Amino acid sequence: MTWLRIGFVVLALSIVTLVFLPLQLVGLALNLRLRRYLPRVWHRIACRLMGIRIHVHRRVEKRRPLLLAANHASWKDILVLGAVADVVFIAKSEVADWPVFGVLAKLQKTIFVARDQKRKAGDQVNEIAQRLADGEIVVLFPEGTTSDGNRVLEIKSSLFGAAAAAVPQVPGQVVHVQPVAIAYTRVYGMAMGRYHRPIAAWPGDIELVPHLMGVLKAEAIDVEITFGDTIEFGTGDKRKILSANVAAQIRRMLIARLRGRDYN
């Protein structure tokens, strides 16, 4: 029965993707608003098919420009965030060459950043600033890598450089930064302990296909998304202070959700 279910999920998601693909390509070619919300519908369907149940606490900031800064445990973070808001992601350039995920990232118009190529930094910052100025919600994973989902790794203040550089280029010269905590809390309806943590987290040293199969076999994974207090980042503000504030909020919200306590 498990393999039958996996086959159904793969087939159904393939059909949905083939139906959405031409619409998204047209949206990208003509820069239609369709290209922004169609991925959200796709992500919602993908989460439903894979058994990922999303619980949202508080709301996405309404003011723009908006940068969401979230902890990062797995590729599933992209699915769940993409399912609750019309967002675009900042990803390392290597993701563009990944099979399947690279194609999907390009279709969502992900901003690819080559961190080791300083000569391209200006163009990358300008693209992020333009997307923010256009009212798009940009998602940054400031840890720079994935964790085990139980903790928040060191937040790299350098990754907020794009926000700092975007400030002079956006309306009002203020970028709104909202911390987001993503907590995988239950599997099969039971509290997720360390034994099941590899299903939720993808540290990167695990092969993608076996990990994906483990997620599909789990059938039911609960994830809690908590939106924190928005921080206004403007001219003269320090990235280190911003990163410390973001890290403190994410840690507090993540621990609260993992322990089953409400965050106020």
Tab-separated table of C-alpha atoms in Angstrom:
chain	number	residue	atom	x	y	z
A	1	MET	CA	0.000	0.000	0.000
A	2	THR	CA	2.890	2.376	0.778
A	3	TRP	CA	4.418	2.021	-2.668
A	4	LEU	CA	0.982	2.389	-4.251
A	5	ARG	CA	0.525	5.659	-2.398
A	6	ILE	CA	3.971	6.901	-3.426
A	7	GLY	CA	3.203	6.065	-7.032
A	8	PHE	CA	-0.078	7.979	-6.815
A	9	VAL	CA	1.637	11.044	-5.286
A	10	VAL	CA	4.334	11.100	-7.970
A	11	LEU	CA	1.792	10.655	-10.773
A	12	ALA	CA	-0.632	13.248	-9.405
A	13	LEU	CA	2.101	15.821	-8.822
A	14	SER	CA	3.499	15.204	-12.313
A	15	ILE	CA	0.072	15.805	-13.848
A	16	VAL	CA	-0.451	19.004	-11.835
A	17	THR	CA	3.001	20.245	-12.864
A	18	LEU	CA	2.338	19.563	-16.556
A	19	VAL	CA	-0.969	21.439	-16.337
A	20	PHE	CA	0.553	24.426	-14.528
A	21	LEU	CA	3.769	24.546	-16.593
A	22	PRO	CA	2.485	26.328	-19.725
A	23	LEU	CA	0.526	28.820	-17.615
A	24	GLN	CA	3.609	29.634	-15.538
A	25	LEU	CA	5.792	29.976	-18.636
A	26	VAL	CA	3.334	32.477	-20.106
A	27	GLY	CA	3.234	34.329	-16.786
A	28	LEU	CA	7.020	34.531	-16.705
A	29	ALA	CA	7.300	35.605	-20.344
A	30	LEU	CA	4.760	38.419	-19.943
A	31	ASN	CA	5.580	39.167	-16.282
A	32	LEU	CA	1.951	38.585	-15.283
A	33	ARG	CA	0.788	38.483	-11.659
A	34	LEU	CA	-0.158	34.893	-12.430
A	35	ARG	CA	3.492	33.893	-12.061
A	36	ARG	CA	3.429	34.998	-8.413
A	37	TYR	CA	0.386	33.134	-7.109
A	38	LEU	CA	0.415	30.032	-9.324
A	39	PRO	CA	3.441	28.601	-7.458
A	40	ARG	CA	1.513	29.021	-4.178
A	41	VAL	CA	-1.292	26.854	-5.534
A	42	TRP	CA	1.262	24.265	-6.727
A	43	HIS	CA	2.963	24.207	-3.316
A	44	ARG	CA	-0.356	23.765	-1.526
A	45	ILE	CA	-1.261	20.831	-3.731
A	46	ALA	CA	2.206	19.305	-3.270
A	47	CYS	CA	1.970	19.598	0.524
A	48	ARG	CA	-1.509	18.072	0.538
A	49	LEU	CA	-0.414	15.144	-1.630
A	50	MET	CA	2.708	14.521	0.463
A	51	GLY	CA	0.790	14.655	3.734
A	52	ILE	CA	2.459	17.830	5.028
A	53	ARG	CA	-0.054	19.601	7.269
A	54	ILE	CA	0.674	23.295	7.790
A	55	HIS	CA	-0.363	25.282	10.875
A	56	VAL	CA	0.159	29.040	10.621
A	57	HIS	CA	0.548	31.323	13.646
A	58	ARG	CA	0.219	35.087	13.229
A	59	ARG	CA	0.352	36.686	9.794
A	60	VAL	CA	2.649	37.770	7.043
A	61	GLU	CA	3.500	41.463	7.322
A	62	LYS	CA	1.320	43.539	4.972
A	63	ARG	CA	3.772	46.384	4.482
A	64	ARG	CA	6.207	46.351	1.599
A	65	PRO	CA	9.025	45.929	0.723
A	66	LEU	CA	9.203	42.738	2.771
A	67	LEU	CA	12.027	40.306	3.421
A	68	LEU	CA	11.200	37.104	5.314
A	69	ALA	CA	14.111	35.621	7.298
A	70	ALA	CA	13.473	31.975	8.221
A	71	ASN	CA	15.348	29.106	9.821
A	72	HIS	CA	16.218	26.316	7.413
A	73	ALA	CA	15.916	22.582	8.093
A	74	SER	CA	14.997	21.054	4.758
A	75	TRP	CA	13.914	21.551	1.152
A	76	LYS	CA	10.392	21.164	2.597
A	77	ASP	CA	10.747	24.675	4.025
A	78	ILE	CA	10.348	25.937	0.470
A	79	LEU	CA	7.156	23.928	0.012
A	80	VAL	CA	5.525	25.111	3.227
A	81	LEU	CA	6.485	28.783	2.913
A	82	GLY	CA	5.523	28.734	-0.743
A	83	ALA	CA	2.133	27.331	0.250
A	84	VAL	CA	1.221	30.153	2.648
A	85	ALA	CA	2.359	33.236	0.708
A	86	ASP	CA	3.322	34.438	-2.762
A	87	VAL	CA	7.075	34.439	-2.216
A	88	VAL	CA	10.330	34.212	-4.117
A	89	PHE	CA	13.446	32.669	-2.636
A	90	ILE	CA	17.105	33.606	-2.492
A	91	ALA	CA	19.155	30.471	-3.150
A	92	LYS	CA	22.774	29.627	-3.784
A	93	SER	CA	23.628	29.395	-7.470
A	94	GLU	CA	24.298	25.624	-7.264
A	95	VAL	CA	20.568	25.002	-6.762
A	96	ALA	CA	19.919	26.068	-10.349
A	97	ASP	CA	21.714	22.930	-11.568
A	98	TRP	CA	19.907	20.479	-9.284
A	99	PRO	CA	17.670	17.975	-11.067
A	100	VAL	CA	13.943	18.701	-10.734
A	101	PHE	CA	14.399	21.199	-7.870
A	102	GLY	CA	16.520	23.473	-10.054
A	103	VAL	CA	13.845	23.562	-12.742
A	104	LEU	CA	11.108	24.255	-10.198
A	105	ALA	CA	13.210	27.018	-8.642
A	106	LYS	CA	13.644	28.709	-12.025
A	107	LEU	CA	9.915	28.466	-12.701
A	108	GLN	CA	9.297	30.323	-9.441
A	109	LYS	CA	11.839	32.934	-10.546
A	110	THR	CA	14.172	32.244	-7.639
A	111	ILE	CA	17.013	34.718	-7.133
A	112	PHE	CA	20.237	32.761	-7.478
A	113	VAL	CA	23.245	34.164	-5.638
A	114	ALA	CA	26.859	33.221	-6.393
A	115	ARG	CA	28.452	34.012	-3.042
A	116	ASP	CA	31.998	33.337	-4.220
A	117	GLN	CA	31.801	35.626	-7.250
A	118	LYS	CA	32.137	39.167	-5.968
A	119	ARG	CA	32.071	40.661	-9.443
A	120	LYS	CA	28.439	39.603	-9.742
A	121	ALA	CA	27.452	40.897	-6.317
A	122	GLY	CA	26.241	44.254	-7.622
A	123	ASP	CA	23.916	42.716	-10.183
A	124	GLN	CA	22.545	40.265	-7.630
A	125	VAL	CA	21.862	43.014	-5.091
A	126	ASN	CA	20.165	45.111	-7.745
A	127	GLU	CA	17.916	42.200	-8.689
A	128	ILE	CA	16.913	41.629	-5.041
A	129	ALA	CA	16.287	45.351	-4.569
A	130	GLN	CA	14.174	45.508	-7.724
A	131	ARG	CA	12.103	42.514	-6.699
A	132	LEU	CA	11.515	44.055	-3.262
A	133	ALA	CA	10.621	47.400	-4.807
A	134	ASP	CA	8.128	45.629	-7.088
A	135	GLY	CA	6.263	44.397	-4.024
A	136	GLU	CA	7.446	40.788	-4.098
A	137	ILE	CA	8.002	38.982	-0.809
A	138	VAL	CA	11.587	37.736	-0.788
A	139	VAL	CA	12.626	34.834	1.462
A	140	LEU	CA	16.135	34.560	2.901
A	141	PHE	CA	17.539	31.649	4.915
A	142	PRO	CA	20.192	33.571	6.905
A	143	GLU	CA	21.777	30.463	8.449
A	144	GLY	CA	23.247	29.818	5.022
A	145	THR	CA	22.684	26.046	5.303
A	146	THR	CA	20.261	23.495	6.740
A	147	SER	CA	20.134	22.394	10.386
A	148	ASP	CA	18.633	19.413	12.221
A	149	GLY	CA	15.415	21.353	12.847
A	150	ASN	CA	15.895	21.386	16.636
A	151	ARG	CA	17.984	24.527	16.789
A	152	VAL	CA	18.943	27.673	14.932
A	153	LEU	CA	22.469	27.838	13.590
A	154	GLU	CA	24.504	31.019	13.653
A	155	ILE	CA	22.777	33.752	11.667
A	156	LYS	CA	25.197	35.240	9.159
A	157	SER	CA	24.852	39.017	9.212
A	158	SER	CA	26.631	39.199	5.846
A	159	LEU	CA	23.609	37.598	4.194
A	160	PHE	CA	21.573	40.676	5.105
A	161	GLY	CA	23.891	42.714	2.886
A	162	ALA	CA	21.340	42.542	0.093
A	163	ALA	CA	18.722	44.146	2.341
A	164	ALA	CA	21.170	46.876	3.349
A	165	ALA	CA	22.081	47.569	-0.264
A	166	ALA	CA	18.419	47.567	-1.264
A	167	VAL	CA	17.434	50.261	1.259
A	168	PRO	CA	18.418	53.251	-0.938
A	169	GLN	CA	16.615	51.701	-3.912
A	170	VAL	CA	13.203	50.990	-2.391
A	171	PRO	CA	10.285	53.324	-1.594
A	172	GLY	CA	10.699	55.007	1.781
A	173	GLN	CA	14.252	53.666	2.029
A	174	VAL	CA	13.097	51.026	4.513
A	175	VAL	CA	13.043	47.248	4.129
A	176	HIS	CA	10.678	45.407	6.455
A	177	VAL	CA	12.324	42.236	7.779
A	178	GLN	CA	10.052	39.642	9.392
A	179	PRO	CA	11.539	36.630	11.244
A	180	VAL	CA	9.846	33.289	10.588
A	181	ALA	CA	10.201	30.059	12.576
A	182	ILE	CA	9.531	26.738	10.855
A	183	ALA	CA	9.061	23.873	13.311
A	184	TYR	CA	8.337	20.265	12.324
A	185	THR	CA	6.424	18.998	15.334
A	186	ARG	CA	4.543	15.775	14.584
A	187	VAL	CA	4.741	12.657	12.455
A	188	TYR	CA	1.914	10.128	12.239
A	189	GLY	CA	0.078	12.463	14.646
A	190	MET	CA	2.620	11.881	17.421
A	191	ALA	CA	5.184	14.304	18.809
A	192	MET	CA	8.320	14.167	16.698
A	193	GLY	CA	11.290	13.012	18.746
A	194	ARG	CA	14.900	12.716	17.660
A	195	TYR	CA	14.221	9.318	16.066
A	196	HIS	CA	11.947	10.878	13.443
A	197	ARG	CA	13.920	14.097	13.105
A	198	PRO	CA	15.729	12.899	9.923
A	199	ILE	CA	12.325	12.832	8.221
A	200	ALA	CA	11.854	16.532	8.932
A	201	ALA	CA	15.409	17.764	8.494
A	202	TRP	CA	17.729	17.363	5.537
A	203	PRO	CA	21.239	18.336	6.715
A	204	GLY	CA	22.651	17.936	3.212
A	205	ASP	CA	24.902	14.909	3.787
A	206	ILE	CA	21.938	12.609	3.172
A	207	GLU	CA	21.054	11.501	-0.352
A	208	LEU	CA	18.011	13.356	-1.638
A	209	VAL	CA	16.077	10.414	-3.107
A	210	PRO	CA	16.144	8.219	0.060
A	211	HIS	CA	15.192	11.264	2.126
A	212	LEU	CA	12.316	12.073	-0.232
A	213	MET	CA	11.083	8.481	-0.034
A	214	GLY	CA	11.146	8.683	3.765
A	215	VAL	CA	8.971	11.804	3.654
A	216	LEU	CA	6.480	10.145	1.304
A	217	LYS	CA	6.311	7.030	3.492
A	218	ALA	CA	5.621	9.139	6.593
A	219	GLU	CA	2.217	10.137	5.137
A	220	ALA	CA	1.528	12.760	7.812
A	221	ILE	CA	3.954	15.461	8.961
A	222	ASP	CA	2.814	18.524	10.907
A	223	VAL	CA	4.732	21.768	10.541
A	224	GLU	CA	4.186	24.981	12.499
A	225	ILE	CA	4.988	28.305	10.841
A	226	THR	CA	5.207	31.300	13.169
A	227	PHE	CA	5.610	34.848	11.909
A	228	GLY	CA	7.432	37.172	14.274
A	229	ASP	CA	7.547	40.919	14.890
A	230	THR	CA	8.623	42.906	11.858
A	231	ILE	CA	11.854	44.888	12.066
A	232	GLU	CA	12.257	48.088	10.066
A	233	PHE	CA	15.711	48.197	8.514
A	234	GLY	CA	16.717	51.567	7.107
A	235	THR	CA	19.627	53.830	6.301
A	236	GLY	CA	22.329	53.709	8.968
A	237	ASP	CA	20.987	50.595	10.691
A	238	LYS	CA	23.506	47.855	11.486
A	239	ARG	CA	23.312	44.393	9.963
A	240	LYS	CA	24.736	42.760	13.095
A	241	ILE	CA	21.972	44.255	15.244
A	242	LEU	CA	19.402	43.124	12.696
A	243	SER	CA	20.800	39.581	12.561
A	244	ALA	CA	20.920	39.349	16.388
A	245	ASN	CA	17.281	40.472	16.629
A	246	VAL	CA	16.205	38.030	13.916
A	247	ALA	CA	18.101	35.150	15.531
A	248	ALA	CA	16.601	35.833	18.974
A	249	GLN	CA	13.060	35.878	17.619
A	250	ILE	CA	13.462	32.743	15.530
A	251	ARG	CA	15.009	30.801	18.425
A	252	ARG	CA	12.253	31.851	20.813
A	253	MET	CA	9.478	30.961	18.376
A	254	LEU	CA	11.097	27.668	17.323
A	255	ILE	CA	11.620	26.470	20.902
A	256	ALA	CA	8.064	27.465	21.809
A	257	ARG	CA	6.587	25.417	18.976
A	258	LEU	CA	8.811	22.396	19.553
A	259	ARG	CA	7.783	22.421	23.215
A	260	GLY	CA	4.124	22.934	22.360
A	261	ARG	CA	3.787	26.355	23.934
A	262	ASP	CA	2.080	29.378	22.451
A	263	TYR	CA	4.199	32.299	21.323
A	264	ASN	CA	2.774	35.741	22.077
